[in-house]
Amino acid sequence: SHLVEGSPFRASLRGATLKGADLSRAELSFADLSAANLDQADLGRADLRGANLAGAVVSDLQLAEAAYLRGATMPDGTVHE
């Protein structure tokens, strides 16, 4: 992953439209996905540890299919343990 200069996140996908994208098994740990549209995206087995999903359009079912969520900021702003 590439570090985003001046940011704690590895990749910035803030506000990205990823609707219906195949992100299965994607390495998205510490990615900034805030306000991203992940509607109908496949997050099966994705690594979302420490990712910022604040304000993202994503369902609980999609998130339940991810492999890792520890430390991720969820769409409602809470941090997953």
PDB file of N, CA, C and O in Angstrom:
ATOM      1  N   SER A   1       0.827  -1.193   0.000  1.00  0.00           N
ATOM      2  CA  SER A   1       0.000   0.000   0.000  1.00  0.00           C
ATOM      3  C   SER A   1       0.867   1.250   0.000  1.00  0.00           C
ATOM      4  O   SER A   1       1.970   1.247   0.510  1.00  0.00           O
ATOM      5  N   HIS A   2       0.335   2.287  -0.572  1.00  0.00           N
ATOM      6  CA  HIS A   2       1.048   3.559  -0.601  1.00  0.00           C
ATOM      7  C   HIS A   2       0.547   4.437   0.534  1.00  0.00           C
ATOM      8  O   HIS A   2      -0.649   4.545   0.753  1.00  0.00           O
ATOM      9  N   LEU A   3       1.452   5.038   1.245  1.00  0.00           N
ATOM     10  CA  LEU A   3       1.073   5.938   2.319  1.00  0.00           C
ATOM     11  C   LEU A   3       0.639   7.267   1.717  1.00  0.00           C
ATOM     12  O   LEU A   3       1.222   7.747   0.750  1.00  0.00           O
ATOM     13  N   VAL A   4      -0.406   7.832   2.292  1.00  0.00           N
ATOM     14  CA  VAL A   4      -0.883   9.131   1.851  1.00  0.00           C
ATOM     15  C   VAL A   4      -0.174  10.162   2.712  1.00  0.00           C
ATOM     16  O   VAL A   4      -0.315  10.173   3.937  1.00  0.00           O
ATOM     17  N   GLU A   5       0.632  11.012   2.102  1.00  0.00           N
ATOM     18  CA  GLU A   5       1.437  11.970   2.844  1.00  0.00           C
ATOM     19  C   GLU A   5       0.576  12.856   3.738  1.00  0.00           C
ATOM     20  O   GLU A   5      -0.443  13.377   3.310  1.00  0.00           O
ATOM     21  N   GLY A   6       0.993  12.980   5.006  1.00  0.00           N
ATOM     22  CA  GLY A   6       0.279  13.826   5.961  1.00  0.00           C
ATOM     23  C   GLY A   6      -0.998  13.206   6.493  1.00  0.00           C
ATOM     24  O   GLY A   6      -1.792  13.874   7.115  1.00  0.00           O
ATOM     25  N   SER A   7      -1.212  11.930   6.235  1.00  0.00           N
ATOM     26  CA  SER A   7      -2.437  11.260   6.664  1.00  0.00           C
ATOM     27  C   SER A   7      -2.075   9.955   7.376  1.00  0.00           C
ATOM     28  O   SER A   7      -1.103   9.315   7.015  1.00  0.00           O
ATOM     29  N   PRO A   8      -2.895   9.559   8.366  1.00  0.00           N
ATOM     30  CA  PRO A   8      -2.649   8.271   9.021  1.00  0.00           C
ATOM     31  C   PRO A   8      -3.123   7.103   8.164  1.00  0.00           C
ATOM     32  O   PRO A   8      -2.918   5.959   8.502  1.00  0.00           O
ATOM     33  N   PHE A   9      -3.759   7.378   7.037  1.00  0.00           N
ATOM     34  CA  PHE A   9      -4.331   6.328   6.205  1.00  0.00           C
ATOM     35  C   PHE A   9      -3.375   5.896   5.100  1.00  0.00           C
ATOM     36  O   PHE A   9      -2.625   6.695   4.566  1.00  0.00           O
ATOM     37  N   ARG A  10      -3.435   4.617   4.741  1.00  0.00           N
ATOM     38  CA  ARG A  10      -2.582   4.062   3.688  1.00  0.00           C
ATOM     39  C   ARG A  10      -3.053   4.489   2.303  1.00  0.00           C
ATOM     40  O   ARG A  10      -2.248   4.694   1.412  1.00  0.00           O
ATOM     41  N   ALA A  11      -4.358   4.532   2.112  1.00  0.00           N
ATOM     42  CA  ALA A  11      -4.921   4.896   0.808  1.00  0.00           C
ATOM     43  C   ALA A  11      -6.134   5.779   1.035  1.00  0.00           C
ATOM     44  O   ALA A  11      -6.889   5.562   1.976  1.00  0.00           O
ATOM     45  N   SER A  12      -6.317   6.765   0.209  1.00  0.00           N
ATOM     46  CA  SER A  12      -7.476   7.634   0.327  1.00  0.00           C
ATOM     47  C   SER A  12      -8.465   7.351  -0.793  1.00  0.00           C
ATOM     48  O   SER A  12      -8.169   7.553  -1.962  1.00  0.00           O
ATOM     49  N   LEU A  13      -9.613   6.836  -0.397  1.00  0.00           N
ATOM     50  CA  LEU A  13     -10.720   6.599  -1.319  1.00  0.00           C
ATOM     51  C   LEU A  13     -11.926   7.402  -0.828  1.00  0.00           C
ATOM     52  O   LEU A  13     -13.065   7.030  -1.063  1.00  0.00           O
ATOM     53  N   ARG A  14     -11.642   8.478  -0.158  1.00  0.00           N
ATOM     54  CA  ARG A  14     -12.678   9.327   0.425  1.00  0.00           C
ATOM     55  C   ARG A  14     -13.639   9.804  -0.662  1.00  0.00           C
ATOM     56  O   ARG A  14     -13.221  10.347  -1.684  1.00  0.00           O
ATOM     57  N   GLY A  15     -14.933   9.570  -0.433  1.00  0.00           N
ATOM     58  CA  GLY A  15     -15.960  10.014  -1.360  1.00  0.00           C
ATOM     59  C   GLY A  15     -15.994   9.256  -2.672  1.00  0.00           C
ATOM     60  O   GLY A  15     -16.728   9.624  -3.585  1.00  0.00           O
ATOM     61  N   ALA A  16     -15.219   8.183  -2.786  1.00  0.00           N
ATOM     62  CA  ALA A  16     -15.162   7.426  -4.040  1.00  0.00           C
ATOM     63  C   ALA A  16     -16.477   6.696  -4.303  1.00  0.00           C
ATOM     64  O   ALA A  16     -17.172   6.284  -3.383  1.00  0.00           O
ATOM     65  N   THR A  17     -16.816   6.546  -5.562  1.00  0.00           N
ATOM     66  CA  THR A  17     -17.976   5.754  -5.953  1.00  0.00           C
ATOM     67  C   THR A  17     -17.482   4.360  -6.296  1.00  0.00           C
ATOM     68  O   THR A  17     -16.822   4.169  -7.321  1.00  0.00           O
ATOM     69  N   LEU A  18     -17.775   3.419  -5.409  1.00  0.00           N
ATOM     70  CA  LEU A  18     -17.335   2.033  -5.578  1.00  0.00           C
ATOM     71  C   LEU A  18     -18.554   1.112  -5.633  1.00  0.00           C
ATOM     72  O   LEU A  18     -18.480  -0.059  -5.284  1.00  0.00           O
ATOM     73  N   LYS A  19     -19.667   1.667  -6.075  1.00  0.00           N
ATOM     74  CA  LYS A  19     -20.933   0.943  -6.132  1.00  0.00           C
ATOM     75  C   LYS A  19     -20.777  -0.306  -6.986  1.00  0.00           C
ATOM     76  O   LYS A  19     -20.324  -0.239  -8.130  1.00  0.00           O
ATOM     77  N   GLY A  20     -21.114  -1.457  -6.391  1.00  0.00           N
ATOM     78  CA  GLY A  20     -21.065  -2.727  -7.093  1.00  0.00           C
ATOM     79  C   GLY A  20     -19.660  -3.266  -7.355  1.00  0.00           C
ATOM     80  O   GLY A  20     -19.506  -4.269  -8.039  1.00  0.00           O
ATOM     81  N   ALA A  21     -18.631  -2.616  -6.815  1.00  0.00           N
ATOM     82  CA  ALA A  21     -17.243  -3.043  -7.056  1.00  0.00           C
ATOM     83  C   ALA A  21     -16.945  -4.380  -6.388  1.00  0.00           C
ATOM     84  O   ALA A  21     -17.472  -4.690  -5.324  1.00  0.00           O
ATOM     85  N   ASP A  22     -16.077  -5.160  -7.009  1.00  0.00           N
ATOM     86  CA  ASP A  22     -15.625  -6.411  -6.411  1.00  0.00           C
ATOM     87  C   ASP A  22     -14.400  -6.106  -5.558  1.00  0.00           C
ATOM     88  O   ASP A  22     -13.295  -5.974  -6.064  1.00  0.00           O
ATOM     89  N   LEU A  23     -14.640  -5.969  -4.260  1.00  0.00           N
ATOM     90  CA  LEU A  23     -13.560  -5.688  -3.309  1.00  0.00           C
ATOM     91  C   LEU A  23     -13.309  -6.912  -2.425  1.00  0.00           C
ATOM     92  O   LEU A  23     -12.732  -6.794  -1.353  1.00  0.00           O
ATOM     93  N   SER A  24     -13.760  -8.073  -2.898  1.00  0.00           N
ATOM     94  CA  SER A  24     -13.571  -9.289  -2.120  1.00  0.00           C
ATOM     95  C   SER A  24     -12.075  -9.549  -1.943  1.00  0.00           C
ATOM     96  O   SER A  24     -11.296  -9.382  -2.881  1.00  0.00           O
ATOM     97  N   ARG A  25     -11.713  -9.864  -0.721  1.00  0.00           N
ATOM     98  CA  ARG A  25     -10.316 -10.134  -0.341  1.00  0.00           C
ATOM     99  C   ARG A  25      -9.390  -8.917  -0.509  1.00  0.00           C
ATOM    100  O   ARG A  25      -8.171  -9.056  -0.512  1.00  0.00           O
ATOM    101  N   ALA A  26      -9.959  -7.740  -0.656  1.00  0.00           N
ATOM    102  CA  ALA A  26      -9.140  -6.531  -0.835  1.00  0.00           C
ATOM    103  C   ALA A  26      -8.418  -6.170   0.457  1.00  0.00           C
ATOM    104  O   ALA A  26      -8.935  -6.346   1.559  1.00  0.00           O
ATOM    105  N   GLU A  27      -7.210  -5.663   0.327  1.00  0.00           N
ATOM    106  CA  GLU A  27      -6.402  -5.188   1.449  1.00  0.00           C
ATOM    107  C   GLU A  27      -6.693  -3.695   1.597  1.00  0.00           C
ATOM    108  O   GLU A  27      -6.106  -2.873   0.902  1.00  0.00           O
ATOM    109  N   LEU A  28      -7.652  -3.374   2.469  1.00  0.00           N
ATOM    110  CA  LEU A  28      -8.073  -1.986   2.672  1.00  0.00           C
ATOM    111  C   LEU A  28      -7.842  -1.536   4.109  1.00  0.00           C
ATOM    112  O   LEU A  28      -8.458  -0.583   4.563  1.00  0.00           O
ATOM    113  N   SER A  29      -6.918  -2.220   4.811  1.00  0.00           N
ATOM    114  CA  SER A  29      -6.658  -1.813   6.187  1.00  0.00           C
ATOM    115  C   SER A  29      -6.090  -0.392   6.196  1.00  0.00           C
ATOM    116  O   SER A  29      -5.270  -0.035   5.361  1.00  0.00           O
ATOM    117  N   PHE A  30      -6.599   0.392   7.111  1.00  0.00           N
ATOM    118  CA  PHE A  30      -6.202   1.791   7.300  1.00  0.00           C
ATOM    119  C   PHE A  30      -6.461   2.658   6.066  1.00  0.00           C
ATOM    120  O   PHE A  30      -5.794   3.668   5.860  1.00  0.00           O
ATOM    121  N   ALA A  31      -7.444   2.270   5.246  1.00  0.00           N
ATOM    122  CA  ALA A  31      -7.840   3.088   4.097  1.00  0.00           C
ATOM    123  C   ALA A  31      -8.877   4.106   4.547  1.00  0.00           C
ATOM    124  O   ALA A  31      -9.684   3.847   5.434  1.00  0.00           O
ATOM    125  N   ASP A  32      -8.861   5.281   3.941  1.00  0.00           N
ATOM    126  CA  ASP A  32      -9.880   6.295   4.204  1.00  0.00           C
ATOM    127  C   ASP A  32     -11.002   6.092   3.192  1.00  0.00           C
ATOM    128  O   ASP A  32     -10.873   6.447   2.024  1.00  0.00           O
ATOM    129  N   LEU A  33     -12.079   5.476   3.647  1.00  0.00           N
ATOM    130  CA  LEU A  33     -13.256   5.228   2.816  1.00  0.00           C
ATOM    131  C   LEU A  33     -14.423   6.097   3.269  1.00  0.00           C
ATOM    132  O   LEU A  33     -15.572   5.790   2.985  1.00  0.00           O
ATOM    133  N   SER A  34     -14.110   7.179   3.986  1.00  0.00           N
ATOM    134  CA  SER A  34     -15.179   8.037   4.494  1.00  0.00           C
ATOM    135  C   SER A  34     -15.987   8.607   3.338  1.00  0.00           C
ATOM    136  O   SER A  34     -15.451   8.978   2.303  1.00  0.00           O
ATOM    137  N   ALA A  35     -17.300   8.604   3.523  1.00  0.00           N
ATOM    138  CA  ALA A  35     -18.262   9.123   2.549  1.00  0.00           C
ATOM    139  C   ALA A  35     -18.210   8.396   1.201  1.00  0.00           C
ATOM    140  O   ALA A  35     -18.738   8.874   0.209  1.00  0.00           O
ATOM    141  N   ALA A  36     -17.574   7.220   1.144  1.00  0.00           N
ATOM    142  CA  ALA A  36     -17.531   6.445  -0.099  1.00  0.00           C
ATOM    143  C   ALA A  36     -18.864   5.738  -0.315  1.00  0.00           C
ATOM    144  O   ALA A  36     -19.548   5.364   0.642  1.00  0.00           O
ATOM    145  N   ASN A  37     -19.242   5.555  -1.569  1.00  0.00           N
ATOM    146  CA  ASN A  37     -20.452   4.812  -1.904  1.00  0.00           C
ATOM    147  C   ASN A  37     -20.053   3.371  -2.201  1.00  0.00           C
ATOM    148  O   ASN A  37     -19.490   3.079  -3.249  1.00  0.00           O
ATOM    149  N   LEU A  38     -20.318   2.491  -1.236  1.00  0.00           N
ATOM    150  CA  LEU A  38     -19.995   1.076  -1.359  1.00  0.00           C
ATOM    151  C   LEU A  38     -21.248   0.239  -1.577  1.00  0.00           C
ATOM    152  O   LEU A  38     -21.234  -0.983  -1.376  1.00  0.00           O
ATOM    153  N   ASP A  39     -22.340   0.875  -2.007  1.00  0.00           N
ATOM    154  CA  ASP A  39     -23.607   0.195  -2.219  1.00  0.00           C
ATOM    155  C   ASP A  39     -23.411  -1.012  -3.129  1.00  0.00           C
ATOM    156  O   ASP A  39     -22.858  -0.888  -4.225  1.00  0.00           O
ATOM    157  N   GLN A  40     -23.811  -2.183  -2.661  1.00  0.00           N
ATOM    158  CA  GLN A  40     -23.741  -3.444  -3.401  1.00  0.00           C
ATOM    159  C   GLN A  40     -22.314  -3.892  -3.743  1.00  0.00           C
ATOM    160  O   GLN A  40     -22.126  -4.801  -4.555  1.00  0.00           O
ATOM    161  N   ALA A  41     -21.298  -3.278  -3.141  1.00  0.00           N
ATOM    162  CA  ALA A  41     -19.919  -3.728  -3.358  1.00  0.00           C
ATOM    163  C   ALA A  41     -19.703  -5.041  -2.607  1.00  0.00           C
ATOM    164  O   ALA A  41     -20.263  -5.259  -1.538  1.00  0.00           O
ATOM    165  N   ASP A  42     -18.900  -5.923  -3.170  1.00  0.00           N
ATOM    166  CA  ASP A  42     -18.584  -7.197  -2.529  1.00  0.00           C
ATOM    167  C   ASP A  42     -17.387  -6.989  -1.600  1.00  0.00           C
ATOM    168  O   ASP A  42     -16.275  -6.757  -2.057  1.00  0.00           O
ATOM    169  N   LEU A  43     -17.656  -7.058  -0.287  1.00  0.00           N
ATOM    170  CA  LEU A  43     -16.607  -6.896   0.714  1.00  0.00           C
ATOM    171  C   LEU A  43     -16.240  -8.224   1.370  1.00  0.00           C
ATOM    172  O   LEU A  43     -15.581  -8.258   2.401  1.00  0.00           O
ATOM    173  N   GLY A  44     -16.636  -9.316   0.751  1.00  0.00           N
ATOM    174  CA  GLY A  44     -16.360 -10.642   1.298  1.00  0.00           C
ATOM    175  C   GLY A  44     -14.873 -10.864   1.533  1.00  0.00           C
ATOM    176  O   GLY A  44     -14.071 -10.702   0.629  1.00  0.00           O
ATOM    177  N   ARG A  45     -14.531 -11.193   2.766  1.00  0.00           N
ATOM    178  CA  ARG A  45     -13.146 -11.470   3.185  1.00  0.00           C
ATOM    179  C   ARG A  45     -12.200 -10.271   3.047  1.00  0.00           C
ATOM    180  O   ARG A  45     -10.980 -10.429   3.080  1.00  0.00           O
ATOM    181  N   ALA A  46     -12.734  -9.065   2.889  1.00  0.00           N
ATOM    182  CA  ALA A  46     -11.878  -7.870   2.793  1.00  0.00           C
ATOM    183  C   ALA A  46     -11.285  -7.531   4.153  1.00  0.00           C
ATOM    184  O   ALA A  46     -11.885  -7.775   5.193  1.00  0.00           O
ATOM    185  N   ASP A  47     -10.085  -6.973   4.143  1.00  0.00           N
ATOM    186  CA  ASP A  47      -9.413  -6.535   5.362  1.00  0.00           C
ATOM    187  C   ASP A  47      -9.665  -5.038   5.530  1.00  0.00           C
ATOM    188  O   ASP A  47      -9.121  -4.221   4.798  1.00  0.00           O
ATOM    189  N   LEU A  48     -10.530  -4.702   6.489  1.00  0.00           N
ATOM    190  CA  LEU A  48     -10.895  -3.307   6.746  1.00  0.00           C
ATOM    191  C   LEU A  48     -10.410  -2.843   8.122  1.00  0.00           C
ATOM    192  O   LEU A  48     -10.935  -1.883   8.677  1.00  0.00           O
ATOM    193  N   ARG A  49      -9.383  -3.518   8.663  1.00  0.00           N
ATOM    194  CA  ARG A  49      -8.857  -3.123   9.977  1.00  0.00           C
ATOM    195  C   ARG A  49      -8.413  -1.670   9.947  1.00  0.00           C
ATOM    196  O   ARG A  49      -7.645  -1.260   9.071  1.00  0.00           O
ATOM    197  N   GLY A  50      -8.895  -0.890  10.908  1.00  0.00           N
ATOM    198  CA  GLY A  50      -8.471   0.494  11.046  1.00  0.00           C
ATOM    199  C   GLY A  50      -8.969   1.425   9.956  1.00  0.00           C
ATOM    200  O   GLY A  50      -8.594   2.592   9.926  1.00  0.00           O
ATOM    201  N   ALA A  51      -9.811   0.940   9.065  1.00  0.00           N
ATOM    202  CA  ALA A  51     -10.319   1.778   7.971  1.00  0.00           C
ATOM    203  C   ALA A  51     -11.308   2.819   8.499  1.00  0.00           C
ATOM    204  O   ALA A  51     -11.965   2.608   9.513  1.00  0.00           O
ATOM    205  N   ASN A  52     -11.407   3.920   7.792  1.00  0.00           N
ATOM    206  CA  ASN A  52     -12.369   4.965   8.139  1.00  0.00           C
ATOM    207  C   ASN A  52     -13.552   4.843   7.189  1.00  0.00           C
ATOM    208  O   ASN A  52     -13.441   5.154   6.012  1.00  0.00           O
ATOM    209  N   LEU A  53     -14.691   4.377   7.724  1.00  0.00           N
ATOM    210  CA  LEU A  53     -15.912   4.208   6.946  1.00  0.00           C
ATOM    211  C   LEU A  53     -16.971   5.228   7.358  1.00  0.00           C
ATOM    212  O   LEU A  53     -18.147   5.063   7.039  1.00  0.00           O
ATOM    213  N   ALA A  54     -16.568   6.277   8.069  1.00  0.00           N
ATOM    214  CA  ALA A  54     -17.521   7.281   8.553  1.00  0.00           C
ATOM    215  C   ALA A  54     -18.307   7.879   7.386  1.00  0.00           C
ATOM    216  O   ALA A  54     -17.722   8.341   6.404  1.00  0.00           O
ATOM    217  N   GLY A  55     -19.621   7.804   7.482  1.00  0.00           N
ATOM    218  CA  GLY A  55     -20.481   8.379   6.456  1.00  0.00           C
ATOM    219  C   GLY A  55     -20.541   7.590   5.168  1.00  0.00           C
ATOM    220  O   GLY A  55     -21.169   8.023   4.201  1.00  0.00           O
ATOM    221  N   ALA A  56     -19.909   6.409   5.132  1.00  0.00           N
ATOM    222  CA  ALA A  56     -19.924   5.592   3.910  1.00  0.00           C
ATOM    223  C   ALA A  56     -21.301   4.967   3.712  1.00  0.00           C
ATOM    224  O   ALA A  56     -22.019   4.681   4.674  1.00  0.00           O
ATOM    225  N   VAL A  57     -21.665   4.764   2.459  1.00  0.00           N
ATOM    226  CA  VAL A  57     -22.902   4.074   2.115  1.00  0.00           C
ATOM    227  C   VAL A  57     -22.553   2.596   1.997  1.00  0.00           C
ATOM    228  O   VAL A  57     -21.923   2.167   1.023  1.00  0.00           O
ATOM    229  N   VAL A  58     -22.906   1.840   3.055  1.00  0.00           N
ATOM    230  CA  VAL A  58     -22.577   0.411   3.114  1.00  0.00           C
ATOM    231  C   VAL A  58     -23.533  -0.237   4.109  1.00  0.00           C
ATOM    232  O   VAL A  58     -23.885   0.366   5.121  1.00  0.00           O
ATOM    233  N   SER A  59     -23.972  -1.456   3.820  1.00  0.00           N
ATOM    234  CA  SER A  59     -24.925  -2.125   4.705  1.00  0.00           C
ATOM    235  C   SER A  59     -24.213  -2.935   5.785  1.00  0.00           C
ATOM    236  O   SER A  59     -23.052  -3.308   5.640  1.00  0.00           O
ATOM    237  N   ASP A  60     -24.961  -3.236   6.840  1.00  0.00           N
ATOM    238  CA  ASP A  60     -24.431  -4.081   7.912  1.00  0.00           C
ATOM    239  C   ASP A  60     -24.089  -5.472   7.360  1.00  0.00           C
ATOM    240  O   ASP A  60     -23.113  -6.085   7.771  1.00  0.00           O
ATOM    241  N   LEU A  61     -24.898  -5.967   6.418  1.00  0.00           N
ATOM    242  CA  LEU A  61     -24.651  -7.278   5.825  1.00  0.00           C
ATOM    243  C   LEU A  61     -23.321  -7.280   5.069  1.00  0.00           C
ATOM    244  O   LEU A  61     -22.533  -8.217   5.197  1.00  0.00           O
ATOM    245  N   GLN A  62     -23.056  -6.231   4.316  1.00  0.00           N
ATOM    246  CA  GLN A  62     -21.775  -6.136   3.601  1.00  0.00           C
ATOM    247  C   GLN A  62     -20.612  -6.157   4.590  1.00  0.00           C
ATOM    248  O   GLN A  62     -19.621  -6.847   4.379  1.00  0.00           O
ATOM    249  N   LEU A  63     -20.729  -5.375   5.654  1.00  0.00           N
ATOM    250  CA  LEU A  63     -19.654  -5.307   6.651  1.00  0.00           C
ATOM    251  C   LEU A  63     -19.474  -6.636   7.364  1.00  0.00           C
ATOM    252  O   LEU A  63     -18.349  -7.015   7.701  1.00  0.00           O
ATOM    253  N   ALA A  64     -20.576  -7.366   7.570  1.00  0.00           N
ATOM    254  CA  ALA A  64     -20.490  -8.672   8.235  1.00  0.00           C
ATOM    255  C   ALA A  64     -19.706  -9.673   7.394  1.00  0.00           C
ATOM    256  O   ALA A  64     -19.144 -10.628   7.931  1.00  0.00           O
ATOM    257  N   GLU A  65     -19.618  -9.457   6.089  1.00  0.00           N
ATOM    258  CA  GLU A  65     -18.896 -10.367   5.199  1.00  0.00           C
ATOM    259  C   GLU A  65     -17.394 -10.070   5.139  1.00  0.00           C
ATOM    260  O   GLU A  65     -16.622 -10.868   4.608  1.00  0.00           O
ATOM    261  N   ALA A  66     -16.983  -8.927   5.695  1.00  0.00           N
ATOM    262  CA  ALA A  66     -15.557  -8.573   5.700  1.00  0.00           C
ATOM    263  C   ALA A  66     -14.804  -9.507   6.650  1.00  0.00           C
ATOM    264  O   ALA A  66     -15.349  -9.973   7.647  1.00  0.00           O
ATOM    265  N   ALA A  67     -13.541  -9.770   6.338  1.00  0.00           N
ATOM    266  CA  ALA A  67     -12.725 -10.655   7.181  1.00  0.00           C
ATOM    267  C   ALA A  67     -12.343  -9.974   8.491  1.00  0.00           C
ATOM    268  O   ALA A  67     -12.365 -10.589   9.550  1.00  0.00           O
ATOM    269  N   TYR A  68     -11.961  -8.694   8.405  1.00  0.00           N
ATOM    270  CA  TYR A  68     -11.478  -7.979   9.582  1.00  0.00           C
ATOM    271  C   TYR A  68     -12.053  -6.571   9.617  1.00  0.00           C
ATOM    272  O   TYR A  68     -12.038  -5.865   8.615  1.00  0.00           O
ATOM    273  N   LEU A  69     -12.512  -6.176  10.815  1.00  0.00           N
ATOM    274  CA  LEU A  69     -13.050  -4.829  11.019  1.00  0.00           C
ATOM    275  C   LEU A  69     -12.463  -4.163  12.255  1.00  0.00           C
ATOM    276  O   LEU A  69     -12.796  -3.016  12.546  1.00  0.00           O
ATOM    277  N   ARG A  70     -11.593  -4.857  12.987  1.00  0.00           N
ATOM    278  CA  ARG A  70     -11.081  -4.327  14.252  1.00  0.00           C
ATOM    279  C   ARG A  70     -10.474  -2.930  14.073  1.00  0.00           C
ATOM    280  O   ARG A  70      -9.637  -2.707  13.208  1.00  0.00           O
ATOM    281  N   GLY A  71     -10.936  -1.995  14.894  1.00  0.00           N
ATOM    282  CA  GLY A  71     -10.405  -0.641  14.873  1.00  0.00           C
ATOM    283  C   GLY A  71     -10.976   0.234  13.768  1.00  0.00           C
ATOM    284  O   GLY A  71     -10.606   1.401  13.652  1.00  0.00           O
ATOM    285  N   ALA A  72     -11.874  -0.316  12.958  1.00  0.00           N
ATOM    286  CA  ALA A  72     -12.468   0.462  11.867  1.00  0.00           C
ATOM    287  C   ALA A  72     -13.490   1.448  12.421  1.00  0.00           C
ATOM    288  O   ALA A  72     -14.241   1.126  13.339  1.00  0.00           O
ATOM    289  N   THR A  73     -13.502   2.640  11.880  1.00  0.00           N
ATOM    290  CA  THR A  73     -14.552   3.613  12.201  1.00  0.00           C
ATOM    291  C   THR A  73     -15.727   3.295  11.312  1.00  0.00           C
ATOM    292  O   THR A  73     -15.610   3.332  10.079  1.00  0.00           O
ATOM    293  N   MET A  74     -16.850   2.963  11.946  1.00  0.00           N
ATOM    294  CA  MET A  74     -18.029   2.532  11.207  1.00  0.00           C
ATOM    295  C   MET A  74     -18.782   3.742  10.634  1.00  0.00           C
ATOM    296  O   MET A  74     -18.499   4.880  11.002  1.00  0.00           O
ATOM    297  N   PRO A  75     -19.733   3.492   9.713  1.00  0.00           N
ATOM    298  CA  PRO A  75     -20.466   4.603   9.097  1.00  0.00           C
ATOM    299  C   PRO A  75     -21.113   5.566  10.084  1.00  0.00           C
ATOM    300  O   PRO A  75     -21.209   6.762   9.808  1.00  0.00           O
ATOM    301  N   ASP A  76     -21.519   5.056  11.255  1.00  0.00           N
ATOM    302  CA  ASP A  76     -22.152   5.919  12.256  1.00  0.00           C
ATOM    303  C   ASP A  76     -21.151   6.618  13.166  1.00  0.00           C
ATOM    304  O   ASP A  76     -21.523   7.323  14.103  1.00  0.00           O
ATOM    305  N   GLY A  77     -19.858   6.411  12.912  1.00  0.00           N
ATOM    306  CA  GLY A  77     -18.808   7.077  13.698  1.00  0.00           C
ATOM    307  C   GLY A  77     -18.266   6.276  14.865  1.00  0.00           C
ATOM    308  O   GLY A  77     -17.278   6.666  15.460  1.00  0.00           O
ATOM    309  N   THR A  78     -18.908   5.156  15.189  1.00  0.00           N
ATOM    310  CA  THR A  78     -18.402   4.323  16.278  1.00  0.00           C
ATOM    311  C   THR A  78     -17.200   3.524  15.787  1.00  0.00           C
ATOM    312  O   THR A  78     -17.038   3.293  14.587  1.00  0.00           O
ATOM    313  N   VAL A  79     -16.363   3.075  16.721  1.00  0.00           N
ATOM    314  CA  VAL A  79     -15.177   2.292  16.369  1.00  0.00           C
ATOM    315  C   VAL A  79     -15.449   0.820  16.679  1.00  0.00           C
ATOM    316  O   VAL A  79     -15.855   0.484  17.791  1.00  0.00           O
ATOM    317  N   HIS A  80     -15.242  -0.038  15.704  1.00  0.00           N
ATOM    318  CA  HIS A  80     -15.463  -1.473  15.859  1.00  0.00           C
ATOM    319  C   HIS A  80     -14.349  -2.058  16.710  1.00  0.00           C
ATOM    320  O   HIS A  80     -13.186  -1.761  16.511  1.00  0.00           O
ATOM    321  N   GLU A  81     -14.724  -2.915  17.652  1.00  0.00           N
ATOM    322  CA  GLU A  81     -13.721  -3.545  18.516  1.00  0.00           C
ATOM    323  C   GLU A  81     -13.418  -4.950  18.082  1.00  0.00           C
ATOM    324  O   GLU A  81     -14.128  -5.588  17.387  1.00  0.00           O
TER     325      GLU A  81
END
